[in-house]
Short mmCIF file of C-alpha atoms in Angstrom, two decimals:
data_model
loop_
_atom_site.label_atom_id
_atom_site.label_comp_id
_atom_site.label_asym_id
_atom_site.label_seq_id
_atom_site.Cartn_x
_atom_site.Cartn_y
_atom_site.Cartn_z
CA UNK A 22 -0.34 -2.88 -1.84
CA UNK A 23 -1.72 0.60 -1.17
CA UNK A 24 -4.46 -0.11 -3.70
CA UNK A 25 -6.24 -2.26 -1.14
CA UNK A 26 -6.16 0.53 1.44
CA UNK A 27 -7.14 3.50 -0.73
CA UNK A 28 -9.10 2.00 -3.62
CA UNK A 29 -12.37 3.41 -4.87
CA UNK A 30 -14.43 1.29 -7.27
CA UNK A 31 -15.97 2.84 -10.36
CA UNK A 32 -19.44 1.84 -9.15
CA UNK A 33 -21.39 2.22 -5.98
CA UNK A 34 -20.52 -0.69 -3.68
CA UNK A 35 -23.69 -0.21 -1.66
CA UNK A 36 -25.86 -0.86 -4.68
CA UNK A 37 -24.64 -4.47 -4.85
CA UNK A 38 -24.80 -6.37 -8.09
CA UNK A 39 -22.36 -8.56 -9.93
CA UNK A 40 -19.67 -5.87 -10.22
CA UNK A 41 -19.50 -5.56 -6.44
CA UNK A 42 -19.24 -9.35 -6.13
CA UNK A 43 -16.38 -9.50 -8.65
CA UNK A 44 -14.66 -6.62 -6.87
CA UNK A 45 -14.95 -8.45 -3.55
CA UNK A 46 -13.52 -11.69 -4.97
CA UNK A 47 -10.62 -9.88 -6.64
CA UNK A 48 -9.90 -7.95 -3.44
CA UNK A 49 -9.68 -11.20 -1.45
CA UNK A 50 -7.41 -12.79 -4.09
CA UNK A 51 -5.07 -9.79 -4.10
CA UNK A 52 -4.82 -9.81 -0.30
CA UNK A 53 -4.12 -13.57 -0.34
CA UNK A 54 -1.26 -13.02 -2.80
CA UNK A 55 0.54 -10.44 -0.64
CA UNK A 56 2.80 -13.00 1.11
CA UNK A 57 3.96 -14.40 -2.23
CA UNK A 58 4.56 -10.91 -3.66
CA UNK A 59 6.55 -9.98 -0.55
CA UNK A 60 8.62 -13.18 -0.86
CA UNK A 61 9.34 -12.54 -4.57
CA UNK A 62 10.38 -8.93 -3.86
CA UNK A 63 12.62 -10.06 -1.03
CA UNK A 64 14.28 -12.64 -3.30
CA UNK A 65 14.92 -9.95 -5.92
CA UNK A 66 16.06 -7.17 -3.59
CA UNK A 67 18.11 -9.25 -1.11
CA UNK A 68 19.04 -12.59 -2.66
CA UNK A 69 21.90 -13.17 -0.19
CA UNK A 70 19.47 -13.00 2.73
CA UNK A 71 18.37 -16.57 1.98
CA UNK A 72 21.98 -17.75 2.10
CA UNK A 73 22.38 -16.73 5.77
CA UNK A 74 23.07 -19.98 7.65
CA UNK A 75 20.74 -19.85 10.63
CA UNK A 76 17.45 -18.32 11.70
CA UNK A 77 18.94 -16.20 14.49
CA UNK A 78 21.18 -14.28 12.08
CA UNK A 79 18.24 -13.74 9.73
CA UNK A 80 16.11 -12.31 12.52
CA UNK A 81 18.94 -10.09 13.73
CA UNK A 82 19.51 -8.73 10.23
CA UNK A 83 15.82 -7.82 9.95
CA UNK A 84 15.91 -6.14 13.38
CA UNK A 85 18.99 -4.12 12.40
CA UNK A 86 17.32 -2.94 9.18
CA UNK A 87 14.15 -1.97 11.07
CA UNK A 88 16.09 -0.05 13.74
CA UNK A 89 18.04 1.88 11.10
CA UNK A 90 14.81 2.63 9.20
CA UNK A 91 13.10 3.88 12.37
CA UNK A 92 16.12 6.04 13.26
CA UNK A 93 16.11 7.52 9.76
CA UNK A 94 12.40 8.25 10.01
CA UNK A 95 12.89 9.86 13.40
CA UNK A 96 15.72 12.08 12.18
CA UNK A 97 13.58 13.09 9.21
CA UNK A 98 10.61 13.97 11.38
CA UNK A 99 12.75 15.88 13.89
CA UNK A 100 15.09 17.46 11.36
CA UNK A 101 14.71 20.85 13.01
CA UNK A 102 16.78 19.52 15.91
CA UNK A 103 19.54 18.24 13.61
CA UNK A 104 19.70 20.89 10.84
CA UNK A 105 19.72 24.68 10.80
CA UNK A 106 18.94 27.06 7.97
CA UNK A 107 22.66 27.65 7.54
CA UNK A 108 23.11 23.95 6.69
CA UNK A 109 20.78 24.41 3.72
CA UNK A 110 22.62 27.55 2.61
CA UNK A 111 26.06 25.93 2.83
CA UNK A 112 24.92 22.91 0.82
CA UNK A 113 23.49 25.11 -1.93
CA UNK A 114 19.87 24.03 -1.43
CA UNK A 115 16.85 26.30 -1.23
CA UNK A 116 15.93 27.42 2.26
CA UNK A 117 12.74 25.90 3.67
CA UNK A 118 9.76 28.21 3.99
CA UNK A 119 9.80 27.99 7.77
CA UNK A 120 13.44 29.09 8.21
CA UNK A 121 13.79 31.67 10.97
CA UNK A 122 17.53 31.66 11.72
CA UNK A 123 18.65 32.46 8.15
CA UNK A 124 20.85 35.33 9.32
#
């Protein structure tokens, strides 16, 4: 998926030519296949999701997962408010380079 965002062809796209045309066609095909790839991954990772009886429960389960993921991201980004240098020492991990209260 990230290939489509950060890809760099081996040739100059501005020069045109048949390689640029093939690259463009393959790019469109890959983007068109994303929904199917997402569906296959969802079937493999969460097979019981498709056994949920109604649409409302399915939507609520997705919302719950997204809220938990966003909370986890937020705690990770703001970890200085939740952890101190002593927490790293007690757990046996290396102290971060920006630790100031390591007394």
